[in-house]
Coordinates of C-alpha atoms in Angstrom, one line a residue:
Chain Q
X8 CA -18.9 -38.9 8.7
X9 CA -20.2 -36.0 10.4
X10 CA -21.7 -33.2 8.0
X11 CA -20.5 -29.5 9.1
X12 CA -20.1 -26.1 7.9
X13 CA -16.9 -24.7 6.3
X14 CA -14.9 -22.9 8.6
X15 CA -11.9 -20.3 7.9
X16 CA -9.3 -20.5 10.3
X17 CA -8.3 -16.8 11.5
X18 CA -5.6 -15.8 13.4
X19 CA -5.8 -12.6 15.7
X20 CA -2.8 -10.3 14.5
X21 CA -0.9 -7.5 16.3
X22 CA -2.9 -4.9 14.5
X23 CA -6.3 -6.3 14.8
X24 CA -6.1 -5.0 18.9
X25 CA -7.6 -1.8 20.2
X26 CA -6.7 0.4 23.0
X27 CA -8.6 -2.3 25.4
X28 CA -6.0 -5.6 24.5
X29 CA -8.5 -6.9 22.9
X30 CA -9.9 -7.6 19.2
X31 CA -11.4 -4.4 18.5
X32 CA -14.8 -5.3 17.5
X33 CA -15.6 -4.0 14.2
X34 CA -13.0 -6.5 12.9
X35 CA -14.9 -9.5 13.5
X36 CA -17.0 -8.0 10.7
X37 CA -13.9 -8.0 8.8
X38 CA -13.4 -11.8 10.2
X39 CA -17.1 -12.9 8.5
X40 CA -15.9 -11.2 5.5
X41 CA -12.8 -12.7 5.3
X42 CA -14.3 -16.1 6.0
X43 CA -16.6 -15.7 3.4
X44 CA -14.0 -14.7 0.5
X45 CA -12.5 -18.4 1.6
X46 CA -16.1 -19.8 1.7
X47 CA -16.5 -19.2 -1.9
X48 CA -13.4 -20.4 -2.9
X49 CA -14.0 -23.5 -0.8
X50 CA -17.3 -24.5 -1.4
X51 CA -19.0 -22.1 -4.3
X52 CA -15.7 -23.3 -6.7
X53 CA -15.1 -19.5 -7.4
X54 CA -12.8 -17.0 -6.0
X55 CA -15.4 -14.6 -4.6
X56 CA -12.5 -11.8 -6.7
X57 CA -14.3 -13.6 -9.8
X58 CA -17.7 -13.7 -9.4
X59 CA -17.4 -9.3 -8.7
X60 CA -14.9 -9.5 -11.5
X61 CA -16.1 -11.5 -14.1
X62 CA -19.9 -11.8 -13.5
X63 CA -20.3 -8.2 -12.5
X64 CA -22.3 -9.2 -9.4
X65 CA -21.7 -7.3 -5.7
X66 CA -23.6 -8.6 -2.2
X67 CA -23.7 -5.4 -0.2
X68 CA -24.7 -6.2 3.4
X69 CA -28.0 -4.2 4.7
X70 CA -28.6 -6.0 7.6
X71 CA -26.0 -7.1 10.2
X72 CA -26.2 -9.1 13.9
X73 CA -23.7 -10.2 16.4
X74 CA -23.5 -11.4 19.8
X75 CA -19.9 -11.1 21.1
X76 CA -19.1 -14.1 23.7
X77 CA -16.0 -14.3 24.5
X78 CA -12.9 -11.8 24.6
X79 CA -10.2 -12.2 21.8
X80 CA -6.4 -11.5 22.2
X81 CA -3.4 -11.3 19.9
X82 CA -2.2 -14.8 18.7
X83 CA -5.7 -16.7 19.2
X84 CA -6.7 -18.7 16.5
X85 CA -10.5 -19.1 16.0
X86 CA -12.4 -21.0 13.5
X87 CA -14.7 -18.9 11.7
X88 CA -18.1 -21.3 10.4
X89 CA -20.2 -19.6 7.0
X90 CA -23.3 -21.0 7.2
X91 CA -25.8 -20.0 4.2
X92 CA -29.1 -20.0 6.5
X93 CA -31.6 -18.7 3.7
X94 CA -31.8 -17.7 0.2
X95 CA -34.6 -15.5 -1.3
X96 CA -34.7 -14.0 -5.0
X97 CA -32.3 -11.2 -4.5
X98 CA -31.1 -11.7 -0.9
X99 CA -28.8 -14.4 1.1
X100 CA -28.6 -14.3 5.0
X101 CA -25.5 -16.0 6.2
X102 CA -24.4 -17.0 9.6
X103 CA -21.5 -17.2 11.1
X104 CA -20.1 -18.8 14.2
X105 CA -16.6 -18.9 15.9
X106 CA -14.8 -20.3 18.0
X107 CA -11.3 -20.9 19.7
X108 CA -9.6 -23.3 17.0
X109 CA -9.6 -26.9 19.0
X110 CA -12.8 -25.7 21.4
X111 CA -16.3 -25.8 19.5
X112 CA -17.8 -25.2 23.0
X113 CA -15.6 -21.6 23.6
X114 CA -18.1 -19.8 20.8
X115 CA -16.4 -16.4 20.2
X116 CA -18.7 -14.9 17.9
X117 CA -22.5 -15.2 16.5
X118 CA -23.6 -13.7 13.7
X119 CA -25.5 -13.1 10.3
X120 CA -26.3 -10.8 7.8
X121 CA -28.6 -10.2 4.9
X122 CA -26.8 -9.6 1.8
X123 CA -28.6 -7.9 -1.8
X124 CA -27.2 -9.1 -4.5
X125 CA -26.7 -6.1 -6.7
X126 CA -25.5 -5.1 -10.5
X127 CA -22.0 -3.9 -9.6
X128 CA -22.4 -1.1 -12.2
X129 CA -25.4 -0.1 -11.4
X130 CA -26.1 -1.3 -7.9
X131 CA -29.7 -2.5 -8.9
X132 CA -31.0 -5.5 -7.0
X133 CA -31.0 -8.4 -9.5
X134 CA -31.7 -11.8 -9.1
X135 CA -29.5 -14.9 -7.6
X136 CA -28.2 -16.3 -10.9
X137 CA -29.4 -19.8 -11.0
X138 CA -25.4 -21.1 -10.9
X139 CA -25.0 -19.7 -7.6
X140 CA -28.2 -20.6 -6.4
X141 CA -27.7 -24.5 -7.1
X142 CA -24.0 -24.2 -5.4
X143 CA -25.5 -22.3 -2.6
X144 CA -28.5 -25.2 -2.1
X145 CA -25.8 -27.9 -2.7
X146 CA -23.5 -26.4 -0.1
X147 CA -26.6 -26.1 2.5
X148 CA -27.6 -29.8 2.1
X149 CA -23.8 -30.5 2.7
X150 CA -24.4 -29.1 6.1
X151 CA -27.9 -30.4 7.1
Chain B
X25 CA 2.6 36.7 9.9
X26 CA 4.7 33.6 9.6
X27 CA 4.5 31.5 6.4
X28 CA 3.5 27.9 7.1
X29 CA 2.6 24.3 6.0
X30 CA -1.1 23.4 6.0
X31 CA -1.5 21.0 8.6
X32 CA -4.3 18.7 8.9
X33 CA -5.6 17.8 12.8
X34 CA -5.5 14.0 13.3
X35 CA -7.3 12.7 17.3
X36 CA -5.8 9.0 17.8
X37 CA -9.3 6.9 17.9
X38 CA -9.3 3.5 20.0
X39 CA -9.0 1.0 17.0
X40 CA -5.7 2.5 15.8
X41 CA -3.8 1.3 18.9
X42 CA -2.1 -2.4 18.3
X43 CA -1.1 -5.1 20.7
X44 CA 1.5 -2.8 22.6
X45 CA -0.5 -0.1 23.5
X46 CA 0.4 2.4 20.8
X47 CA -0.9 3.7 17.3
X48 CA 0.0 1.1 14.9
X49 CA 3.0 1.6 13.0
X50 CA 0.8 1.0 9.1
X51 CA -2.0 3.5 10.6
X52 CA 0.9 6.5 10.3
X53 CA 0.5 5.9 6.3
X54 CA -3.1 6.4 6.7
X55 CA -3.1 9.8 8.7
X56 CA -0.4 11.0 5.9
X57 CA -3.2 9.9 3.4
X58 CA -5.9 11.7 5.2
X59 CA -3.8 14.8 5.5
X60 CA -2.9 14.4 2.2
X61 CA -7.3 14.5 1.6
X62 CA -7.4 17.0 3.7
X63 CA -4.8 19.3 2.0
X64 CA -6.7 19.1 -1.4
X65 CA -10.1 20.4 0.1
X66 CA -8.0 23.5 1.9
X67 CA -5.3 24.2 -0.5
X68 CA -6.1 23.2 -3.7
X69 CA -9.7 23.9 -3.4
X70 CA -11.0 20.7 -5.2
X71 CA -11.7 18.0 -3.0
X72 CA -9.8 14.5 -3.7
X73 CA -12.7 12.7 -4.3
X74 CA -13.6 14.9 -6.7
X75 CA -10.2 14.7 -8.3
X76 CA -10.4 11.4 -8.5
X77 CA -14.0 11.4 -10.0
X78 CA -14.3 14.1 -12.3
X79 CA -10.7 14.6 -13.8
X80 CA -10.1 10.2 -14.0
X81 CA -6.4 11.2 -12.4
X82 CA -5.4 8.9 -9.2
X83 CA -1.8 9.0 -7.7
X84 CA -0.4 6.1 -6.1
X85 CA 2.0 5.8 -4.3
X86 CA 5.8 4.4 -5.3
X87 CA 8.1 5.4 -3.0
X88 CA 7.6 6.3 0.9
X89 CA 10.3 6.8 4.0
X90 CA 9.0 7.5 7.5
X91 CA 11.2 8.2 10.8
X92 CA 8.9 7.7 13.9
X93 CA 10.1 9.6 16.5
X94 CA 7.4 9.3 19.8
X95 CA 5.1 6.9 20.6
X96 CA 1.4 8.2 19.8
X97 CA -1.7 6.6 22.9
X98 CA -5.4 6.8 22.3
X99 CA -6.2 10.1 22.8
X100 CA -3.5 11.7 21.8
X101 CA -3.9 14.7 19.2
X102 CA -1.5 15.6 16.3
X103 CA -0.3 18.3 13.7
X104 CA 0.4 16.5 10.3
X105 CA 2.2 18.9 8.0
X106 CA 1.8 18.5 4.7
X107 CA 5.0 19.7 2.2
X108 CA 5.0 19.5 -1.6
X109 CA 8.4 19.3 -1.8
X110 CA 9.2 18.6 -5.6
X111 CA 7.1 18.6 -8.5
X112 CA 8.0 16.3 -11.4
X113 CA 6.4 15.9 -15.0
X114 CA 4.7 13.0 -13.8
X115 CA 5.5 12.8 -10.2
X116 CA 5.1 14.5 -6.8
X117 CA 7.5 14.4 -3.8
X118 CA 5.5 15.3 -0.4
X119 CA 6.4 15.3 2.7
X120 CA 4.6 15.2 6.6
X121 CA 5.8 16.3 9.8
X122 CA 3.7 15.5 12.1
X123 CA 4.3 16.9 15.9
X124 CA 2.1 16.5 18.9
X125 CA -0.6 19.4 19.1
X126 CA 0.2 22.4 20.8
X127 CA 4.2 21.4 21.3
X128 CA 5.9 21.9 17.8
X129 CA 9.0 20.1 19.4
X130 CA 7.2 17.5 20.1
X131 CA 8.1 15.6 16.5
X132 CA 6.0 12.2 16.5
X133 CA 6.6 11.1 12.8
X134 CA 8.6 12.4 10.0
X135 CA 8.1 11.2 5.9
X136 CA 7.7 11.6 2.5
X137 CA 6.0 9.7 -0.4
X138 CA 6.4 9.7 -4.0
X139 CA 3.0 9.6 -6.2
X140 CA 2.5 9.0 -9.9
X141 CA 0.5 10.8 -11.6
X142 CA -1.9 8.2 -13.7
X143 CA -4.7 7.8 -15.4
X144 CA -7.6 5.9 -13.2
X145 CA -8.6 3.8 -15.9
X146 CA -5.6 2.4 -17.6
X147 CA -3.0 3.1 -15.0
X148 CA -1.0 4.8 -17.3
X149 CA 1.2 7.6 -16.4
X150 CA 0.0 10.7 -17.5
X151 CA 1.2 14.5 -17.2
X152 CA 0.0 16.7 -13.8
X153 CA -2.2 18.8 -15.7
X154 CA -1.6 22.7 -15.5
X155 CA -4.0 23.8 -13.5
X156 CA -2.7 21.3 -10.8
X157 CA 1.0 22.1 -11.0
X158 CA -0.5 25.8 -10.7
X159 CA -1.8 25.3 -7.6
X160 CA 1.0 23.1 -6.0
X161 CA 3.7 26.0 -7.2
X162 CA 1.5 28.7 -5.4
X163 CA 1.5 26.4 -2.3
X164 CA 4.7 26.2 -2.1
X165 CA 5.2 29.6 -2.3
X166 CA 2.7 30.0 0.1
X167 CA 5.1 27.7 2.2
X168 CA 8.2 29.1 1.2
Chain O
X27 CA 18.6 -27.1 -2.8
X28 CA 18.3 -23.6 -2.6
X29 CA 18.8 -21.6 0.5
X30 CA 16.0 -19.0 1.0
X31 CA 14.3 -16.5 2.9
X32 CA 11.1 -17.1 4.8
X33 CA 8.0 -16.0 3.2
X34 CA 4.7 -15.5 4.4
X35 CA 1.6 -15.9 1.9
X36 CA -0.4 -13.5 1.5
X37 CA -3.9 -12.9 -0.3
X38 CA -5.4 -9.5 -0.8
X39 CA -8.3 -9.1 0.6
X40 CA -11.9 -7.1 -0.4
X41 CA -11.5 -4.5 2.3
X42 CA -7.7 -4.2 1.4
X43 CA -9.0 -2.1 -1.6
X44 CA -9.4 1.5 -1.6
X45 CA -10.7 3.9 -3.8
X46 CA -8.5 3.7 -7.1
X47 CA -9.4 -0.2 -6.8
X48 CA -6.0 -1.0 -5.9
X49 CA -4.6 -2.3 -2.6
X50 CA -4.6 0.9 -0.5
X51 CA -0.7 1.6 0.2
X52 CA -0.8 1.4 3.8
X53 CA -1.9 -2.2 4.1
X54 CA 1.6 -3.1 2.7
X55 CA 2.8 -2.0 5.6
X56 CA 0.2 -4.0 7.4
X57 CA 1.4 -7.3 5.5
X58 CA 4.9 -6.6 6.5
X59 CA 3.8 -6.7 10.1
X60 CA 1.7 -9.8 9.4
X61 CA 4.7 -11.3 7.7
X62 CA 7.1 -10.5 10.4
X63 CA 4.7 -12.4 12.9
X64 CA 4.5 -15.6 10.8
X65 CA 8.4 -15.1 10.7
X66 CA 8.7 -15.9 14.6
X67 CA 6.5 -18.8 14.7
X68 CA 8.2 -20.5 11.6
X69 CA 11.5 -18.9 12.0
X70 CA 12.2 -18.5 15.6
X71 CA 10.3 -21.0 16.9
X72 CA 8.1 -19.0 19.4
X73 CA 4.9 -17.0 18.6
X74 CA 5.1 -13.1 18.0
X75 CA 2.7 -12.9 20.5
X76 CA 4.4 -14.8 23.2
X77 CA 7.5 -13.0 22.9
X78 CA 5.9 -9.7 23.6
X79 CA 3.3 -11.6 26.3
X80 CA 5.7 -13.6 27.7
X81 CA 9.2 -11.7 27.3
X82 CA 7.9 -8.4 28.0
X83 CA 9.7 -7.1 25.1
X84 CA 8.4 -4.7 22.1
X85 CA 9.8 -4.1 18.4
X86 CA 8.2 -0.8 17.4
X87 CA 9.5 0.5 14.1
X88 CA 11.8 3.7 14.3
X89 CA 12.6 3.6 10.0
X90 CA 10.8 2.2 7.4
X91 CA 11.0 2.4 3.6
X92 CA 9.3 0.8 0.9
X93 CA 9.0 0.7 -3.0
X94 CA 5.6 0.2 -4.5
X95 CA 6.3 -1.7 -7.8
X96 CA 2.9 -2.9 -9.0
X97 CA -0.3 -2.5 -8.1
X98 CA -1.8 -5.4 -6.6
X99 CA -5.9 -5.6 -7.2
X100 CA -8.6 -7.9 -4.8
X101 CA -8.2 -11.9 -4.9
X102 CA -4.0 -10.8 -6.1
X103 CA -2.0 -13.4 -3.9
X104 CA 1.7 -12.5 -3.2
X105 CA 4.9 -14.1 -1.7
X106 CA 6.4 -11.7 1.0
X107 CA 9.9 -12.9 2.0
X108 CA 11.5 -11.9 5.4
X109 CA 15.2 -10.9 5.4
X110 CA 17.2 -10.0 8.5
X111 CA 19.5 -7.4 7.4
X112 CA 20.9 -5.8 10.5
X113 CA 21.4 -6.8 13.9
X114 CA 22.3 -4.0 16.2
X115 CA 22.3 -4.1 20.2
X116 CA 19.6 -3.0 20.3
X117 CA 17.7 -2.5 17.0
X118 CA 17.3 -4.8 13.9
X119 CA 16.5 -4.2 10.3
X120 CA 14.2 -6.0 8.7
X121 CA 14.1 -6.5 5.2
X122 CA 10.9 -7.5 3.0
X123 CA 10.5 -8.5 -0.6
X124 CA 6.9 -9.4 -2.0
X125 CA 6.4 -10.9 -5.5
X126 CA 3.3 -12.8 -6.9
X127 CA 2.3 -16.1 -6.5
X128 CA 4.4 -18.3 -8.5
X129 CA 5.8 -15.3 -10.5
X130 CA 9.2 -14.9 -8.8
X131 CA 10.0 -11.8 -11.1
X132 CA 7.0 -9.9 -10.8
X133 CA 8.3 -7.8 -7.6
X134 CA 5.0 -6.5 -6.4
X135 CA 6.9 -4.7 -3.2
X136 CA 10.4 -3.8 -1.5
X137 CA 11.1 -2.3 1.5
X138 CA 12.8 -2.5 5.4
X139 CA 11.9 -1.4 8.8
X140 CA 14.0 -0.8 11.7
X141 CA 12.9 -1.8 14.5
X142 CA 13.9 -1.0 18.2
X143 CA 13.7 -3.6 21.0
X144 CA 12.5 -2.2 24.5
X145 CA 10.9 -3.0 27.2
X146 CA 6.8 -3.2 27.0
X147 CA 6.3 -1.6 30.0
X148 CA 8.7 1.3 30.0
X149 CA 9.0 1.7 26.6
X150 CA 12.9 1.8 27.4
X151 CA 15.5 0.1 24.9
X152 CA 16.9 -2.8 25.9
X153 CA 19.2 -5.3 24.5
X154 CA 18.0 -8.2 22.2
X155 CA 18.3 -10.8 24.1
X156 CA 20.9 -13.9 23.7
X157 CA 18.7 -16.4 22.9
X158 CA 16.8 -13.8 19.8
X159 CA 20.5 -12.8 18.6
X160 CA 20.9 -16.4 18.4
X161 CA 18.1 -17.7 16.5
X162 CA 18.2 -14.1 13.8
X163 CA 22.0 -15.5 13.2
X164 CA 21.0 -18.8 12.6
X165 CA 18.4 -17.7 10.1
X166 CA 20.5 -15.2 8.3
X167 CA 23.0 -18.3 7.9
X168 CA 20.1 -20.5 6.3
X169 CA 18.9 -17.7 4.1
X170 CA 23.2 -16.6 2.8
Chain X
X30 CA -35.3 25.0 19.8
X31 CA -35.2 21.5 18.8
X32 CA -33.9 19.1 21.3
X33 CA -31.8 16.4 19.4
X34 CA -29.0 14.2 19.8
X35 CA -25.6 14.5 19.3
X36 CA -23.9 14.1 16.0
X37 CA -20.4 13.2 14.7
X38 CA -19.4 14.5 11.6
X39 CA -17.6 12.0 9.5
X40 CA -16.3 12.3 6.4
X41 CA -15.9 8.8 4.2
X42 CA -11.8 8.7 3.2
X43 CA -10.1 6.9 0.4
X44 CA -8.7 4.0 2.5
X45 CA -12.3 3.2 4.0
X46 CA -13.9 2.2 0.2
X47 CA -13.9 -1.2 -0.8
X48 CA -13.7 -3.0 -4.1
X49 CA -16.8 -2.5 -4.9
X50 CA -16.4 1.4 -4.3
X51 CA -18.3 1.6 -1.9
X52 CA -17.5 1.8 2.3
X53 CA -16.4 -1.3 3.2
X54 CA -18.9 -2.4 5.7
X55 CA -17.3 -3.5 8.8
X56 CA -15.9 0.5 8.6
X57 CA -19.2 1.5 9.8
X58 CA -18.5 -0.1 13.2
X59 CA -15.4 1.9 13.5
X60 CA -17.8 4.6 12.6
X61 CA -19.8 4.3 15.2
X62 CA -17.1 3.2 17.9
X63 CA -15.3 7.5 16.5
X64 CA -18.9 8.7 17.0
X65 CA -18.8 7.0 20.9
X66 CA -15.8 8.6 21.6
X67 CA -16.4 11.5 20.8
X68 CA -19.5 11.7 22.3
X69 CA -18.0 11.0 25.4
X70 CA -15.8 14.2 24.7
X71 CA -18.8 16.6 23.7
X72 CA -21.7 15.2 25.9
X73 CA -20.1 13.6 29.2
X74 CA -17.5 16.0 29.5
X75 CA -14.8 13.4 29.8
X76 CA -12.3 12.0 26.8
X77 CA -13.0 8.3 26.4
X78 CA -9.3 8.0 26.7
X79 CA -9.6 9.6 29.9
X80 CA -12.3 6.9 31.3
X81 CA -10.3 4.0 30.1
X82 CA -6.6 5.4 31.6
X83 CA -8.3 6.9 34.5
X84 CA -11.2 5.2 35.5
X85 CA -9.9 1.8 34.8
X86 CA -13.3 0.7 32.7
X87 CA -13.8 -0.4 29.6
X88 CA -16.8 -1.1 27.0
X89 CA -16.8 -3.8 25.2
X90 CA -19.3 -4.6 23.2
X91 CA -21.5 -7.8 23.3
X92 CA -24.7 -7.7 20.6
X93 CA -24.8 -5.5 17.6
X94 CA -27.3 -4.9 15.3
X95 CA -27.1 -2.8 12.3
X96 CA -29.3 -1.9 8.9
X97 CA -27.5 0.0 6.0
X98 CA -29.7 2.1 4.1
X99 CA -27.6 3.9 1.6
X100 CA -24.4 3.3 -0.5
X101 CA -21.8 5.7 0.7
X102 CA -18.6 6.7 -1.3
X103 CA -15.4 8.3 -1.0
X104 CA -16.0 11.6 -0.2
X105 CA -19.4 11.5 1.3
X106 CA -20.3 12.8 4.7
X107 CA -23.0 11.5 7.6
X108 CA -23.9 12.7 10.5
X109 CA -24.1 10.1 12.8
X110 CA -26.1 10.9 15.7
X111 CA -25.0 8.8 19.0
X112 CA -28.3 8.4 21.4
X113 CA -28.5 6.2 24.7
X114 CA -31.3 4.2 24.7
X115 CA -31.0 2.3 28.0
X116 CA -28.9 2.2 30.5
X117 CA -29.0 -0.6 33.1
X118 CA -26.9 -2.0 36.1
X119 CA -23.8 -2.9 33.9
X120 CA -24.5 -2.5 30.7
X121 CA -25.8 0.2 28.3
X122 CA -27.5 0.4 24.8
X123 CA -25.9 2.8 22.9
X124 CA -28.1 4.0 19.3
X125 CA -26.6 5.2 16.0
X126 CA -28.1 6.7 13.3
X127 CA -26.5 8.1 10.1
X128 CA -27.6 10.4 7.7
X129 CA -25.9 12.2 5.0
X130 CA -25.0 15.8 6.3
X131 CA -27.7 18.2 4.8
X132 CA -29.8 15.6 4.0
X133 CA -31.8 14.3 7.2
X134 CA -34.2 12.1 5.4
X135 CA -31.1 10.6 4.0
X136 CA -30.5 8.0 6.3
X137 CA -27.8 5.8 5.8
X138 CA -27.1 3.5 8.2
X139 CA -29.5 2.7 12.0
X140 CA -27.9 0.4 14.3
X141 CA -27.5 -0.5 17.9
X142 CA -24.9 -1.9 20.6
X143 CA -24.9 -2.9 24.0
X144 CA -21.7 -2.5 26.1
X145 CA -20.5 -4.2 29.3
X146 CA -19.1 -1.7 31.9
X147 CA -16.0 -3.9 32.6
X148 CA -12.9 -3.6 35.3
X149 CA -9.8 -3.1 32.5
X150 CA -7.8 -5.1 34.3
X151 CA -10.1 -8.4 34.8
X152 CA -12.5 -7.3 32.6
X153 CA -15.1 -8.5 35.5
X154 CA -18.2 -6.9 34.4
X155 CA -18.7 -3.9 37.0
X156 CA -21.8 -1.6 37.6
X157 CA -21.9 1.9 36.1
X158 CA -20.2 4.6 38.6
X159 CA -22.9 6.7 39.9
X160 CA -21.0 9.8 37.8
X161 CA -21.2 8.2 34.5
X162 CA -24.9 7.4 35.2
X163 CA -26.0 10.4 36.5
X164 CA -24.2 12.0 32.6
X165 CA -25.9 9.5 30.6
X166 CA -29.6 10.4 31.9
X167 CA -29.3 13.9 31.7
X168 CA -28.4 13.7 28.4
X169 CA -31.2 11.1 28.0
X170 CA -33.2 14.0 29.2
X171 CA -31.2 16.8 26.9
X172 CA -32.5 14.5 24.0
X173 CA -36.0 14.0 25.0

């Protein structure tokens, strides 16, 4: 069996166009968020709602890049990849790739970012707590 | 010199427009909410935020009507009245008209919401505090 | 078996939050929209999208009114039934009704639209056509 | 006199906060898309609304990069300063930096774009009109 990524399937909706007829771009941000919400449901074994909610934990993005391939219109359906590409002491980068749902070769989208994880009262940095960090490795040998 | 609703000056940016070209029905309810930002700062003299912060009040909505009446485009510049039309123990009734700048005929979108008064924390309803009413009454008057 | 209405699910989302950490009201109106869309594919038989790609036609909204009943928070999943109301010549009413997940009684949201059918070049009304009429009736008969 | 670029005033609002309280990252794209516009409105002398109905051209956007410096919540302000930092035969490199207003050393948010000039109807990419060039390097040189 081949080993791959978790992917979110998103649909484009009517609201998600700008004045161009096309996805307006800062909602493929929204997309990789979206995606990752499901990723942690899917593969982490906790709503993403919990870990802010119960553990107290937020993963503010300070570092963000995408390449935009291929124009998006309303009704396409893409599948979104999460891909956890590194994990330091305070820090995950993710990447993300999508594509036209049935067409891995018609990539969409390219991206990662560089998330802290953070106290969410406090917004100090504070370390990966070793739960995550285990699910996290887990999930990346999944996809090697 | 004519008595008259503050009104806050709303430009249609290129990510509000959906699918057919025009502003997206669900963005309407966020220019009456920005108005509605806007009309704290200017009339009440306390900005929202602050409102929100400092005094632990927030007011969400439970009730809302709108009449669209013209199609808004990218580019296009309104007028959004705001009205306090009744003032409850616990409740406030306002209402937007919202016309296209420059041509007071020109009625694009027509509403009202009902907010409750609450306490951020617990959600709990609580009474508009005096100096608040105060300052919604003289508004009104203002208005009148 | 029961006869029902449509309804989409829906799962609130991190960026669906606003300040008073509660979904910000005018996303509701953005889950109708997404709920109306998911209506044509599984109701109609032919994608949102297609219809207005395809048929040329629009639906903005003229009316709308809603009822905010409880507050719905991040990772909050709710049922939001589709009800046909009305059909006009050349408008229909809509009818929504959101409850959470598995909690039939817990209405979360109530509300309708009306919404105009024209033609997406013009922006002229137009009649529904036959075929629309049609498949609306045959859903309002599955839902009586 | 200083020579600097130009900068859009934005003010954070209630809707754009997330549930973490903070902006809701993918907001600061739409931040910088209102800062493009209106830069076209202040420094090129045309509404961007005006070179999309007009000129037939669009923008999109095709690599982003982004680093977020500081938290911002409801209520706070930034300048963000719109600069051009290459223009080529197609495409150009638009630069963003935020700071909060008052505070210059207060940077919030750096990022970059490139854009296609494309043909709205096509969306073949197209080179820059000779006009638009000629706008962008002066103000380049206004900047300097």
């Amino acid at each position: 069996m081949d080993k791959m990524a978790f992917s979110a399937q998103i649909k484009v909706c009517f609201g998600d166009i700008d004045n161009a007829g096309i996805v307006y771009y800062p909602r493929f941000m929204h997309y990789f968020h979206v995606a990752l919400e499901e990723f942690f449901s899917s593969e982490i074994g906790v709503e993403y709602a919990r870990v802010i909610h119960k553990y107290g934990m937020g993963f503010p993005t300070v570092h963000l890049e995408a390449d935009f391939r291929r124009r998006l219109r309303f009704g396409d359906r893409i599948n979104l990849e999460v891909w956890v590409r590194d994990i330091g002491r305070t820090s995950i980068t993710w990447a993300y790739t999508g594509y036209k749902t049935g067409e891995k070769d018609a990539v969409v989208v390219e991206g990662h970012n560089v998330t802290v994880c953070v106290d969410m009262t406090s917004f100090d940095k504070k370390d990966i707590p070793e739960w995550l960090r285990k699910e996290l490795e887990a999930y990346q040998k999944r996809c090697a």
